[in-house]
Amino acid sequence: MCGIIGAVAQRPVADILIEGLRRLEYRGYDSAGLAVLDSTNRLQRSRAVGKVAMLATKLLETPIDGKTGIAHTRWATHGKPAEMNAHPHVSGTWLGVVHNGIIENYLALREKLGSYGYGFDSETDTEVIAHLVALHLKREGSLLKATLKARQEFKGAYALAILSPEEPNTLVVARQGSPLIIGLGIGENFVGSDIQAMLPVTNRFIYLENGDVAYVGLHKIEIYNEEGELVERPIRESRAKDSASELGEYRHFMLKEIFEQPTAIASTLENRLASGHFLPSIVGQNVMETLAKVEEIQIIACGTSYHAGMVGRYWIESMTDIPCTVEVASEYRYRRQPLRKNMLFVTISQSGETADTLAALEKIKEAKGCLASLSICNVAESSLVRESDMNLMTVAGPEIGVASTKAFTTQLLALQLLLGTLIQAKTGETDASRKLAQDLQLLPILVEQVLELNPVIEKLAEQFIDKHHSLFLGRGAQYPIALEGALKLKEISYIHAEAYPAGELKHGPLALVDSEMPVVAIAPTGLLLEKLKSNLEVVHARGGQLYVFASQNAQMKPDEQTHVIELPAVPEMLAPIVYTIPLQLLAYHVAVLKGTDVDKPRNLAKSVTVE
Ligand code: HGA
């Protein structure tokens, strides 16, 4: 997803920048680069294809350093991973820029700048920013003013950090859609895509807002909002710990990762939406042309990812006329299927190394049985990503707990991004796609609110520890969420948990219901709420103990058999993501109370690379 780090200091900054890049590497690692103003105030740049370590090695061989610098780790969207496309991009000796995001109107800008005599050395959208700001710098005489002018011409999503020999000891940064944070030092300041990158040098931060442009000097910071007015943004002191692979204040990685979901979701949303529409190019080249031809979708996955795929099917078929089927990879790979026309083959895997999923992809490619393949994956350099025609990356960060949590909710989000892009490719923007794009922006906050239920759920978990069996119920898109809730409980607490679509109860599982069998139900508002309530009445009448996660608007009445845990009202399309959170917490607390090895449950492994 690209990571940015920058520094203005009174000491050499190359090492600070390289360490920052290492910490940002989860965001992208097809190439990396750095630019500094050296002791003679000349712009020096070094770039390398591959991981940050390649850049670090190159700098050891040919050192450059200075007291003002910017650096970048790239995940290509425009132009192949190659040194010429690696950031920083420059406009002659005038300035250097690093960019996270997509400039949608870059072709028009390229043409315009070409007519002014600017040449292009890369295939990226980013290079137009360098030339456009340089053009304005020549006219305006100040980097800040030039950036304020130039940004009126960009369309799309961006976080930018710019430096120029014209203005030593200065960075100018801008944010629209992609994150950018200023780190405050004493007589030095920093900028970065996340705070982890800057934690070695500071713990005081200013979070820029969309539309902000900021001047960052040694002793001065000025922030201008979308309207160009000088504004104050609060300074926040962070108590965050230094590394993704450290537990910090958490007892288990699973709990840490559950609580990381607002951030993981916000990061996965980054650069994917702009003013109510879905940005397609993040998926790959020519994506709109391909998606416009799709007549069917086949989703293939395993375990938790399979549940995400099942929700995806409900969503896709509810908003498009495209038939969608979902199947577990271990079955699909050995089954004969008639080849279908114009089929999009979607694979979902956290690690991108899941053997069955890879084999299913290989099989369909060999048979030339699909229009295109698309992976939803959390690891950018994985086999699945390399083998697929298009990729929609989740930005959950490393997931260490074996029971998947943040990878699942970001997979669901990725499926919504795919759906929105598909609608745009098929019919152009619609009211429904615009609403979807707007609602998605609410997601990090909603998840944050639901996490506040943690103490309530911890208490509730006590009622499960002496149980041997449990039943999870949902309807519609909440049925796969019930499956996922049951999977979480069984994999880490070892309590047998089954999930059913609630309407299916009467066809068998009702026979199991008694006071010893907790029945967990998911009850957001929506078309099927009244149907679900009737299903729960049937359980109640047979002495079942009900644990209902319900919308505050669902009017569920608690009684001695019915425990109601209220969640905030959420748009229907977001409910599966939001209702996943309490089920994760329930499984976690039951497992902790039972004393199991939460992060490494027996018999299981994180990345299933064997058949
Ligand atoms: N469009 C730029 C930056 C890519 C990015 O932000 N990826 O997440 C490029 O392709 O270099």
Coordinates of C-alpha atoms and ligand atoms in Angstrom, one line a residue:
M1 CA 0.0 0.0 0.0
C2 CA 3.1 2.1 0.0
G3 CA 4.7 3.6 3.1
I4 CA 6.1 7.1 3.6
I5 CA 8.7 8.4 6.0
G6 CA 10.3 11.8 6.1
A7 CA 12.5 13.9 8.4
V8 CA 13.8 17.5 8.9
A9 CA 16.5 17.4 11.5
Q10 CA 19.9 18.8 12.6
R11 CA 21.5 15.4 12.4
P12 CA 21.9 12.9 9.5
V13 CA 18.6 11.2 8.8
A14 CA 19.3 8.3 6.4
D15 CA 19.4 5.7 9.2
I16 CA 16.2 7.1 10.7
L17 CA 14.5 6.8 7.3
I18 CA 15.7 3.3 6.6
E19 CA 14.5 2.1 10.1
G20 CA 11.2 3.8 9.4
L21 CA 10.9 2.0 6.0
R22 CA 11.6 -1.3 7.7
R23 CA 8.7 -0.7 10.0
L24 CA 6.5 0.3 7.0
E25 CA 7.5 -2.7 4.9
Y26 CA 4.2 -4.5 5.6
R27 CA 2.6 -1.8 3.5
G28 CA 4.5 -2.7 0.3
Y29 CA 7.8 -4.1 -0.7
D30 CA 8.3 -4.3 -4.4
S31 CA 10.8 -1.4 -4.3
A32 CA 12.1 1.3 -2.0
G33 CA 13.9 4.6 -2.2
L34 CA 15.2 7.6 -0.4
A35 CA 16.1 11.2 -1.2
V36 CA 18.0 13.7 0.9
L37 CA 19.4 17.2 0.7
D38 CA 23.1 16.6 1.2
S39 CA 25.6 18.9 2.9
T40 CA 25.9 21.1 -0.2
N41 CA 22.1 21.2 -0.4
R42 CA 21.9 19.1 -3.5
L43 CA 19.1 16.6 -4.0
Q44 CA 20.5 13.0 -3.8
R45 CA 18.5 9.9 -4.5
S46 CA 19.0 6.2 -4.1
R47 CA 16.4 3.5 -5.2
A48 CA 16.3 -0.3 -5.3
V49 CA 14.0 -3.0 -6.5
G50 CA 12.9 -5.4 -3.8
K51 CA 12.7 -5.2 0.0
V52 CA 14.1 -2.4 2.1
A53 CA 17.1 -4.5 2.8
M54 CA 18.1 -4.1 -0.8
L55 CA 18.1 -0.3 -0.5
A56 CA 20.0 -0.5 2.8
T57 CA 22.7 -2.6 1.1
K58 CA 22.9 -0.2 -1.8
L59 CA 23.3 2.7 0.7
L60 CA 26.2 0.9 2.4
E61 CA 27.9 0.5 -1.0
T62 CA 27.2 4.1 -2.1
P63 CA 26.2 6.2 0.9
I64 CA 24.2 9.3 0.7
D65 CA 23.0 11.3 3.7
G66 CA 21.7 14.6 4.7
K67 CA 19.6 16.3 7.4
T68 CA 16.4 16.6 5.4
G69 CA 15.0 13.5 3.7
I70 CA 12.1 11.5 2.4
A71 CA 11.7 7.8 1.8
H72 CA 9.2 5.3 0.4
T73 CA 8.4 1.6 0.2
R74 CA 6.3 0.9 -2.8
W75 CA 3.5 -1.4 -3.7
A76 CA 3.0 -0.6 -7.4
T77 CA -0.3 0.5 -8.8
H78 CA 0.9 2.4 -11.9
G79 CA 3.9 0.9 -13.6
K80 CA 5.8 -2.3 -12.9
P81 CA 8.0 -2.8 -9.9
A82 CA 11.3 -1.4 -11.3
E83 CA 13.9 1.0 -10.2
M84 CA 12.7 3.7 -12.7
N85 CA 9.2 3.5 -11.0
A86 CA 10.4 3.5 -7.5
H87 CA 9.9 6.6 -5.4
P88 CA 11.1 9.3 -4.7
H89 CA 10.3 10.8 -8.1
V90 CA 12.0 14.1 -9.0
S91 CA 11.5 17.0 -11.3
G92 CA 15.0 17.7 -12.5
T93 CA 17.0 19.1 -9.6
W94 CA 14.0 21.1 -8.4
L95 CA 12.3 18.7 -6.0
G96 CA 11.7 15.1 -4.9
V97 CA 8.3 13.6 -3.9
V98 CA 7.1 10.4 -2.3
H99 CA 3.4 9.4 -2.8
N100 CA 1.0 6.9 -1.4
G101 CA -2.2 6.7 -3.4
I102 CA -3.4 7.1 -7.0
I103 CA -3.7 10.2 -9.1
E104 CA -6.8 9.4 -11.2
N105 CA -6.3 12.2 -13.7
Y106 CA -2.6 11.5 -14.2
L107 CA -2.9 10.9 -18.0
A108 CA -4.5 14.3 -18.6
L109 CA -1.9 15.9 -16.4
R110 CA 0.9 14.1 -18.1
E111 CA -0.3 15.4 -21.4
K112 CA -0.6 19.0 -20.1
L113 CA 2.9 18.9 -18.5
G114 CA 4.3 17.3 -21.7
S115 CA 3.0 20.3 -23.6
Y116 CA 5.1 22.5 -21.2
G117 CA 8.2 20.6 -22.0
Y118 CA 8.3 18.2 -19.1
G119 CA 9.6 14.7 -19.9
F120 CA 8.8 11.6 -17.9
D121 CA 11.2 9.0 -16.7
S122 CA 8.7 6.6 -15.1
E123 CA 5.4 4.9 -15.8
T124 CA 3.9 6.1 -12.5
D125 CA 1.0 8.4 -11.8
T126 CA 3.3 10.0 -9.1
E127 CA 5.7 11.7 -11.5
V128 CA 3.1 14.2 -12.6
I129 CA 3.0 15.5 -9.0
A130 CA 6.7 16.2 -9.1
H131 CA 6.5 18.2 -12.3
L132 CA 3.3 20.0 -11.4
V133 CA 4.6 21.1 -8.0
A134 CA 7.9 22.1 -9.7
L135 CA 6.0 24.2 -12.3
H136 CA 4.2 26.0 -9.5
L137 CA 7.3 26.4 -7.4
K138 CA 9.0 28.3 -10.3
R139 CA 5.9 30.6 -10.4
E140 CA 5.1 30.9 -6.7
G141 CA 8.6 30.8 -5.1
S142 CA 7.5 28.7 -2.1
L143 CA 7.1 25.0 -1.8
L144 CA 4.0 25.4 0.4
K145 CA 2.3 27.7 -2.0
A146 CA 3.3 25.5 -5.0
T147 CA 1.8 22.4 -3.3
L148 CA -1.4 24.3 -2.3
K149 CA -1.8 25.3 -6.0
A150 CA -0.9 22.0 -7.5
R151 CA -3.2 20.0 -5.3
Q152 CA -6.1 21.8 -6.8
E153 CA -5.3 19.9 -10.0
F154 CA -4.9 16.4 -8.7
K155 CA -7.9 14.0 -8.5
G156 CA -7.7 10.8 -6.4
A157 CA -6.1 9.7 -3.2
Y158 CA -2.7 10.7 -1.9
A159 CA -0.4 11.2 0.9
L160 CA 2.7 13.2 -0.2
A161 CA 6.0 14.4 1.2
I162 CA 8.0 16.8 -0.9
L163 CA 11.5 18.3 -0.4
S164 CA 13.4 20.8 -2.5
P165 CA 16.9 22.4 -2.5
E166 CA 15.0 25.7 -3.1
E167 CA 13.9 25.4 0.6
P168 CA 16.4 23.7 2.8
N169 CA 15.2 22.3 6.2
T170 CA 11.7 22.0 4.9
L171 CA 9.2 19.3 4.0
V172 CA 5.8 20.0 2.6
V173 CA 3.2 17.3 3.0
A174 CA -0.4 16.7 1.9
R175 CA -3.1 14.3 2.7
Q176 CA -6.2 13.2 0.8
G177 CA -7.5 9.8 1.5
S178 CA -4.2 8.1 2.4
P179 CA -2.9 8.5 6.0
L180 CA -0.2 10.9 7.0
I181 CA 1.0 11.8 10.4
I182 CA 3.5 14.4 11.7
G183 CA 5.8 13.3 14.4
L184 CA 7.1 16.1 16.7
G185 CA 10.7 16.2 18.0
I186 CA 12.7 18.9 19.6
G187 CA 14.4 21.0 16.9
E188 CA 13.4 18.3 14.4
N189 CA 10.2 16.9 13.0
F190 CA 9.1 13.8 11.1
V191 CA 6.3 12.6 8.8
G192 CA 5.1 9.0 8.3
S193 CA 2.3 6.8 7.1
D194 CA 1.9 5.3 10.6
I195 CA 3.2 6.1 14.0
Q196 CA 5.2 2.8 14.2
A197 CA 7.6 4.2 11.7
M198 CA 8.4 7.2 13.9
L199 CA 8.3 5.6 17.4
P200 CA 12.1 5.3 17.6
V201 CA 12.3 9.1 17.4
T202 CA 9.1 10.5 18.9
N203 CA 5.9 9.7 20.6
R204 CA 4.1 13.0 19.9
F205 CA 2.0 13.1 16.8
I206 CA -0.4 15.3 14.8
Y207 CA -2.8 13.3 12.6
L208 CA -3.4 15.3 9.4
E209 CA -7.0 15.4 8.1
N210 CA -8.2 14.9 4.6
G211 CA -7.5 18.0 2.5
D212 CA -4.6 19.2 4.8
V213 CA -1.4 20.6 3.4
A214 CA 1.4 21.2 6.0
Y215 CA 4.7 23.0 6.1
V216 CA 7.1 21.0 8.3
G217 CA 10.3 22.8 9.4
L218 CA 12.9 22.3 12.2
H219 CA 11.0 24.5 14.7
K220 CA 7.7 25.3 13.0
I221 CA 4.7 23.4 11.7
E222 CA 1.9 25.1 9.8
I223 CA -1.2 23.2 8.7
Y224 CA -3.7 24.5 6.0
N225 CA -7.1 22.8 5.5
E226 CA -8.9 22.0 2.3
E227 CA -10.0 25.7 2.0
G228 CA -6.4 26.8 2.4
E229 CA -7.0 28.2 5.9
L230 CA -4.4 28.0 8.6
V231 CA -5.7 25.5 11.2
E232 CA -4.6 23.9 14.5
R233 CA -4.7 20.1 14.8
P234 CA -4.4 18.5 18.3
I235 CA -1.1 16.9 19.4
R236 CA -1.6 13.4 20.7
E237 CA 0.9 11.6 22.9
S238 CA 1.1 7.9 22.1
R239 CA 1.7 5.1 24.5
A240 CA 2.0 2.6 21.6
K241 CA 4.7 -0.1 21.8
D242 CA 7.3 -0.5 19.2
S243 CA 6.5 -3.6 17.2
A244 CA 3.7 -5.5 15.5
S245 CA 5.3 -8.7 16.8
E246 CA 5.2 -7.7 20.4
L247 CA 2.3 -8.2 22.6
G248 CA 2.4 -4.8 24.3
E249 CA -0.3 -4.4 26.9
Y250 CA -2.2 -7.5 25.6
R251 CA -2.2 -11.0 27.1
H252 CA -2.5 -12.7 23.7
F253 CA -2.0 -11.9 20.1
M254 CA -5.6 -12.8 19.4
L255 CA -6.9 -10.1 21.7
K256 CA -4.4 -7.6 20.3
E257 CA -5.4 -8.5 16.8
I258 CA -9.1 -8.2 17.7
F259 CA -8.4 -4.7 19.0
E260 CA -6.4 -3.8 15.9
Q261 CA -9.4 -4.2 13.7
P262 CA -10.4 -0.5 13.5
T263 CA -6.9 0.3 12.2
A264 CA -6.7 -2.7 9.9
I265 CA -10.1 -1.8 8.4
A266 CA -9.1 1.9 8.0
S267 CA -5.8 0.8 6.3
T268 CA -7.7 -1.5 4.0
L269 CA -10.0 1.3 3.0
E270 CA -7.1 3.6 2.3
N271 CA -6.8 4.7 -1.4
R272 CA -9.8 2.6 -2.3
L273 CA -12.5 5.3 -2.1
A274 CA -12.8 8.8 -3.4
S275 CA -15.8 11.0 -3.1
G276 CA -18.4 8.3 -3.0
H277 CA -16.9 6.0 -5.6
F278 CA -14.6 3.0 -5.7
L279 CA -11.1 3.4 -7.1
P280 CA -10.5 0.4 -9.4
S281 CA -6.9 0.7 -10.3
I282 CA -5.7 -0.5 -7.0
V283 CA -6.9 -4.0 -8.1
G284 CA -4.7 -4.1 -11.2
Q285 CA -4.4 -2.8 -14.7
N286 CA -7.5 -2.7 -17.0
V287 CA -9.7 -3.9 -14.2
M288 CA -12.8 -2.1 -15.3
E289 CA -12.7 -3.6 -18.8
T290 CA -12.3 -7.1 -17.3
L291 CA -15.0 -6.7 -14.6
A292 CA -17.4 -5.3 -17.2
K293 CA -17.3 -8.7 -18.9
V294 CA -17.9 -10.8 -15.8
E295 CA -21.0 -13.0 -16.1
E296 CA -20.4 -15.3 -13.2
I297 CA -18.2 -15.4 -10.1
Q298 CA -16.7 -18.4 -8.4
I299 CA -15.2 -17.9 -4.9
I300 CA -12.7 -20.4 -3.6
A301 CA -11.3 -20.4 -0.1
C302 CA -10.7 -22.5 3.1
G303 CA -11.7 -22.1 6.8
T304 CA -12.4 -18.6 7.9
S305 CA -11.7 -17.2 4.4
Y306 CA -14.4 -19.5 3.1
H307 CA -16.9 -17.9 5.5
A308 CA -15.9 -14.5 4.1
G309 CA -16.6 -15.9 0.6
M310 CA -20.0 -17.0 1.7
V311 CA -20.9 -13.6 3.0
G312 CA -19.5 -12.2 -0.3
R313 CA -22.0 -14.4 -2.2
Y314 CA -25.0 -12.9 -0.3
W315 CA -23.7 -9.4 -1.0
I316 CA -22.9 -9.8 -4.7
E317 CA -26.2 -11.5 -5.5
S318 CA -28.1 -8.9 -3.5
M319 CA -26.7 -6.0 -5.5
T320 CA -25.9 -7.4 -8.9
D321 CA -27.4 -9.8 -11.4
I322 CA -24.2 -11.8 -11.4
P323 CA -24.6 -15.4 -10.1
C324 CA -22.0 -16.2 -7.5
T325 CA -21.0 -19.6 -6.1
V326 CA -18.6 -20.4 -3.2
E327 CA -16.8 -23.6 -2.5
V328 CA -14.1 -24.9 -0.2
A329 CA -10.8 -25.3 -2.1
S330 CA -10.1 -28.9 -1.0
E331 CA -13.3 -30.0 -2.7
Y332 CA -13.2 -27.8 -5.7
R333 CA -9.7 -28.8 -6.7
Y334 CA -10.7 -32.5 -7.2
R335 CA -14.2 -32.0 -8.6
R336 CA -15.1 -32.0 -12.2
Q337 CA -16.9 -28.8 -13.1
P338 CA -18.2 -27.7 -16.5
L339 CA -16.3 -24.6 -17.6
R340 CA -18.4 -21.5 -17.5
K341 CA -18.3 -18.4 -19.7
N342 CA -16.7 -15.2 -18.5
M343 CA -16.2 -16.4 -15.0
L344 CA -14.3 -14.3 -12.4
F345 CA -12.3 -16.7 -10.2
V346 CA -11.9 -15.2 -6.8
T347 CA -9.6 -16.8 -4.2
I348 CA -9.4 -15.7 -0.6
S349 CA -6.5 -16.5 1.7
Q350 CA -4.8 -14.6 4.6
S351 CA -1.3 -15.9 3.9
G352 CA -1.7 -16.5 0.1
E353 CA 0.1 -19.8 0.6
T354 CA -2.9 -22.0 1.4
A355 CA -2.1 -25.1 -0.6
D356 CA -5.6 -26.1 -1.5
T357 CA -6.5 -22.7 -2.7
L358 CA -3.4 -22.4 -4.8
A359 CA -4.1 -25.8 -6.3
A360 CA -7.6 -24.7 -7.2
L361 CA -6.2 -21.6 -8.9
E362 CA -3.7 -23.7 -10.8
K363 CA -6.4 -26.1 -11.9
I364 CA -8.6 -23.3 -13.3
K365 CA -5.6 -21.6 -15.0
E366 CA -4.6 -24.9 -16.7
A367 CA -8.1 -25.4 -18.0
K368 CA -8.2 -21.8 -19.2
G369 CA -11.5 -21.9 -17.4
C370 CA -12.0 -18.3 -16.3
L371 CA -12.0 -14.8 -17.7
A372 CA -9.6 -13.7 -15.0
S373 CA -8.5 -14.6 -11.5
L374 CA -8.5 -12.2 -8.5
S375 CA -7.0 -12.9 -5.1
I376 CA -8.0 -11.3 -1.8
C377 CA -4.9 -11.7 0.3
N378 CA -3.0 -10.2 3.2
V379 CA 0.6 -10.9 2.1
A380 CA 1.8 -9.0 -1.0
E381 CA 4.6 -11.2 -2.0
S382 CA 2.7 -14.5 -1.6
S383 CA 2.3 -17.2 -4.2
L384 CA -1.4 -16.5 -4.6
V385 CA -0.8 -12.8 -5.4
R386 CA 1.9 -13.7 -7.8
E387 CA -0.2 -16.3 -9.6
S388 CA -3.4 -14.2 -9.9
D389 CA -4.3 -11.8 -12.7
M390 CA -5.6 -9.2 -10.2
N391 CA -5.2 -8.7 -6.5
L392 CA -7.2 -6.9 -3.8
M393 CA -4.9 -6.7 -0.8
T394 CA -6.1 -6.5 2.7
V395 CA -4.0 -4.3 4.9
A396 CA -4.4 -6.1 8.2
G397 CA -0.7 -6.2 9.1
P398 CA 0.9 -9.4 10.3
E399 CA -1.6 -11.8 12.0
I400 CA 0.1 -14.0 14.5
G401 CA -2.8 -15.6 16.5
V402 CA -3.7 -18.8 14.7
A403 CA -7.4 -18.0 15.0
S404 CA -8.0 -15.4 12.2
T405 CA -9.7 -12.2 13.3
K406 CA -8.5 -9.0 11.6
A407 CA -7.7 -10.9 8.4
F408 CA -11.4 -12.0 8.3
T409 CA -13.0 -8.6 8.8
T410 CA -10.7 -7.1 6.2
Q411 CA -11.5 -9.9 3.8
L412 CA -15.1 -9.0 4.2
L413 CA -14.3 -5.4 3.5
A414 CA -12.3 -6.3 0.4
L415 CA -15.3 -8.2 -0.9
Q416 CA -17.4 -5.0 -0.5
L417 CA -14.7 -3.1 -2.4
L418 CA -14.8 -5.7 -5.1
L419 CA -18.6 -5.5 -5.2
G420 CA -18.6 -1.7 -5.4
T421 CA -16.0 -1.8 -8.2
L422 CA -18.0 -4.5 -10.0
I423 CA -21.2 -2.4 -9.9
Q424 CA -19.3 0.6 -11.3
A425 CA -17.8 -1.5 -14.1
K426 CA -21.1 -3.0 -15.0
T427 CA -23.5 -0.1 -14.7
G428 CA -21.5 2.9 -13.7
E429 CA -21.9 4.5 -10.3
T430 CA -25.4 4.0 -8.9
D431 CA -27.1 5.4 -5.8
A432 CA -26.5 2.0 -4.2
S433 CA -22.8 2.0 -4.9
R434 CA -22.5 5.5 -3.7
K435 CA -24.3 4.6 -0.4
L436 CA -22.0 1.5 0.0
A437 CA -18.9 3.7 -0.5
Q438 CA -20.2 6.2 2.1
D439 CA -21.3 3.6 4.6
L440 CA -17.9 1.9 4.4
Q441 CA -16.3 5.1 5.8
L442 CA -18.2 4.5 9.1
L443 CA -16.8 1.1 9.6
P444 CA -13.7 1.8 11.7
I445 CA -15.7 3.9 14.2
L446 CA -18.5 1.3 14.4
V447 CA -16.0 -1.5 15.1
E448 CA -14.4 0.7 17.7
Q449 CA -17.7 1.2 19.5
V450 CA -18.5 -2.6 19.5
L451 CA -15.1 -3.3 21.0
E452 CA -16.3 -1.4 24.1
L453 CA -18.5 -4.4 24.8
N454 CA -15.4 -6.3 25.8
P455 CA -16.0 -6.3 29.6
V456 CA -19.7 -7.3 29.1
I457 CA -18.7 -10.3 26.9
E458 CA -15.9 -11.3 29.3
K459 CA -18.6 -11.7 32.0
L460 CA -20.9 -13.5 29.6
A461 CA -18.1 -16.0 28.7
E462 CA -18.3 -17.4 32.3
Q463 CA -21.6 -19.1 31.3
F464 CA -19.9 -21.1 28.6
I465 CA -17.0 -22.7 30.3
D466 CA -18.7 -25.8 31.7
K467 CA -20.6 -26.5 28.4
H468 CA -19.7 -29.2 25.9
H469 CA -21.8 -28.1 22.9
S470 CA -23.2 -24.9 21.5
L471 CA -25.3 -23.7 18.6
F472 CA -24.9 -20.5 16.6
L473 CA -27.7 -19.1 14.5
G474 CA -28.0 -16.4 11.9
R475 CA -30.0 -15.7 8.8
G476 CA -29.0 -14.3 5.4
A477 CA -25.5 -12.9 5.4
Q478 CA -25.4 -13.5 9.1
Y479 CA -25.5 -17.2 8.6
P480 CA -21.8 -17.3 7.6
I481 CA -21.0 -15.1 10.5
A482 CA -22.7 -17.7 12.8
L483 CA -20.4 -20.3 11.1
E484 CA -17.4 -18.1 11.8
G485 CA -18.4 -17.5 15.4
A486 CA -18.8 -21.3 15.9
L487 CA -15.4 -21.9 14.2
K488 CA -13.7 -19.4 16.5
L489 CA -15.2 -21.0 19.6
K490 CA -14.3 -24.5 18.6
E491 CA -10.8 -23.8 17.4
I492 CA -9.6 -22.1 20.6
S493 CA -11.9 -23.3 23.4
Y494 CA -12.4 -26.8 22.1
I495 CA -16.1 -26.6 22.8
H496 CA -18.1 -28.3 20.1
A497 CA -19.9 -25.5 18.2
E498 CA -22.2 -25.8 15.2
A499 CA -23.9 -23.1 13.2
Y500 CA -27.1 -23.3 11.3
P501 CA -29.2 -20.9 9.3
A502 CA -31.9 -20.3 11.9
G503 CA -34.7 -21.4 9.5
E504 CA -33.2 -24.8 9.3
L505 CA -33.5 -25.5 13.1
K506 CA -36.7 -27.4 12.8
H507 CA -35.2 -29.8 10.3
G508 CA -33.0 -31.5 12.9
P509 CA -30.8 -29.5 15.3
L510 CA -33.8 -28.5 17.5
A511 CA -33.6 -32.0 18.9
L512 CA -30.4 -31.0 20.6
V513 CA -31.7 -28.0 22.4
D514 CA -32.0 -28.2 26.2
S515 CA -30.9 -26.0 29.1
E516 CA -27.3 -27.3 28.7
M517 CA -26.8 -26.1 25.2
P518 CA -26.2 -22.4 24.8
V519 CA -27.7 -21.0 21.6
V520 CA -26.0 -17.9 20.3
A521 CA -28.0 -15.8 17.8
I522 CA -27.1 -12.8 15.6
A523 CA -29.9 -10.3 15.3
P524 CA -29.2 -7.1 13.5
T525 CA -32.2 -5.2 12.0
G526 CA -33.1 -6.1 8.5
L527 CA -35.5 -8.1 6.3
L528 CA -35.1 -11.3 8.2
L529 CA -35.2 -10.1 11.8
E530 CA -38.8 -11.0 12.4
K531 CA -38.2 -14.5 10.9
L532 CA -35.2 -14.9 13.2
K533 CA -37.3 -13.9 16.3
S534 CA -39.8 -16.6 15.5
N535 CA -37.0 -19.1 15.2
L536 CA -35.7 -18.0 18.6
E537 CA -39.2 -18.3 20.1
V538 CA -39.1 -22.0 19.2
V539 CA -35.8 -22.4 21.0
H540 CA -37.1 -20.5 24.0
A541 CA -40.2 -22.7 24.2
R542 CA -38.0 -25.8 24.5
G543 CA -36.0 -24.4 27.5
G544 CA -33.0 -23.3 25.4
Q545 CA -30.6 -20.6 26.8
L546 CA -30.4 -17.8 24.3
Y547 CA -27.5 -15.4 23.9
V548 CA -28.6 -12.8 21.4
F549 CA -26.3 -10.2 19.9
A550 CA -29.0 -7.7 18.7
S551 CA -29.3 -4.3 17.3
Q552 CA -30.4 -1.7 19.8
N553 CA -33.3 -1.2 17.4
A554 CA -34.3 -4.9 17.3
Q555 CA -36.5 -4.7 20.3
M556 CA -35.3 -8.1 21.7
K557 CA -36.7 -8.6 25.2
P558 CA -34.3 -10.2 27.8
D559 CA -35.7 -12.7 30.4
E560 CA -34.3 -15.4 32.6
Q561 CA -33.6 -17.6 29.5
T562 CA -32.7 -14.8 27.1
H563 CA -29.5 -12.7 27.4
V564 CA -29.5 -9.7 25.1
I565 CA -26.3 -7.9 24.2
E566 CA -27.1 -4.7 22.3
L567 CA -25.0 -3.4 19.5
P568 CA -25.3 0.0 17.8
A569 CA -27.6 0.3 14.8
V570 CA -25.6 -0.2 11.6
P571 CA -26.3 -0.1 7.9
E572 CA -27.4 -3.6 6.8
M573 CA -24.4 -4.2 4.5
L574 CA -22.0 -3.5 7.3
A575 CA -23.7 -5.7 9.9
P576 CA -21.8 -9.0 9.1
I577 CA -18.5 -7.2 9.8
V578 CA -19.7 -5.5 12.9
Y579 CA -21.4 -8.6 14.4
T580 CA -18.2 -10.7 13.9
I581 CA -16.5 -8.7 16.7
P582 CA -18.5 -9.8 19.7
L583 CA -18.3 -13.4 18.5
Q584 CA -14.5 -13.2 18.4
L585 CA -14.4 -11.7 21.9
L586 CA -16.8 -14.4 23.2
A587 CA -14.5 -17.2 21.8
Y588 CA -11.4 -15.5 23.2
H589 CA -12.8 -15.1 26.7
V590 CA -14.2 -18.6 26.9
A591 CA -10.8 -20.0 25.8
V592 CA -8.9 -17.8 28.4
L593 CA -11.3 -19.0 31.1
K594 CA -10.7 -22.6 30.1
G595 CA -7.0 -22.1 30.1
T596 CA -6.3 -23.2 26.5
D597 CA -3.3 -22.0 24.4
V598 CA -5.3 -19.2 22.7
D599 CA -2.7 -18.2 20.2
K600 CA -1.6 -21.7 19.3
P601 CA -4.5 -24.0 19.6
R602 CA -3.8 -27.7 19.5
N603 CA -3.5 -29.4 16.2
L604 CA -3.7 -26.2 14.1
A605 CA -1.3 -24.0 12.2
K606 CA -1.4 -20.5 10.9
S607 CA -0.7 -20.8 7.2
V608 CA -1.9 -24.1 5.8
T609 CA 0.7 -24.8 3.2
V610 CA 0.2 -28.5 3.0
E611 CA -2.8 -30.3 1.5
Ligands
HGA1 N1 0.5 5.1 -7.5 C1 1.8 5.1 -6.9 C2 1.8 4.7 -5.5 C3 1.3 3.4 -5.2 C4 0.6 3.1 -3.9 O1 0.3 4.0 -3.1 N2 0.3 1.9 -3.6 O2 -0.5 1.6 -2.5 C5 2.7 4.0 -7.6 O3 2.2 3.1 -8.3 O4 3.9 4.2 -7.5

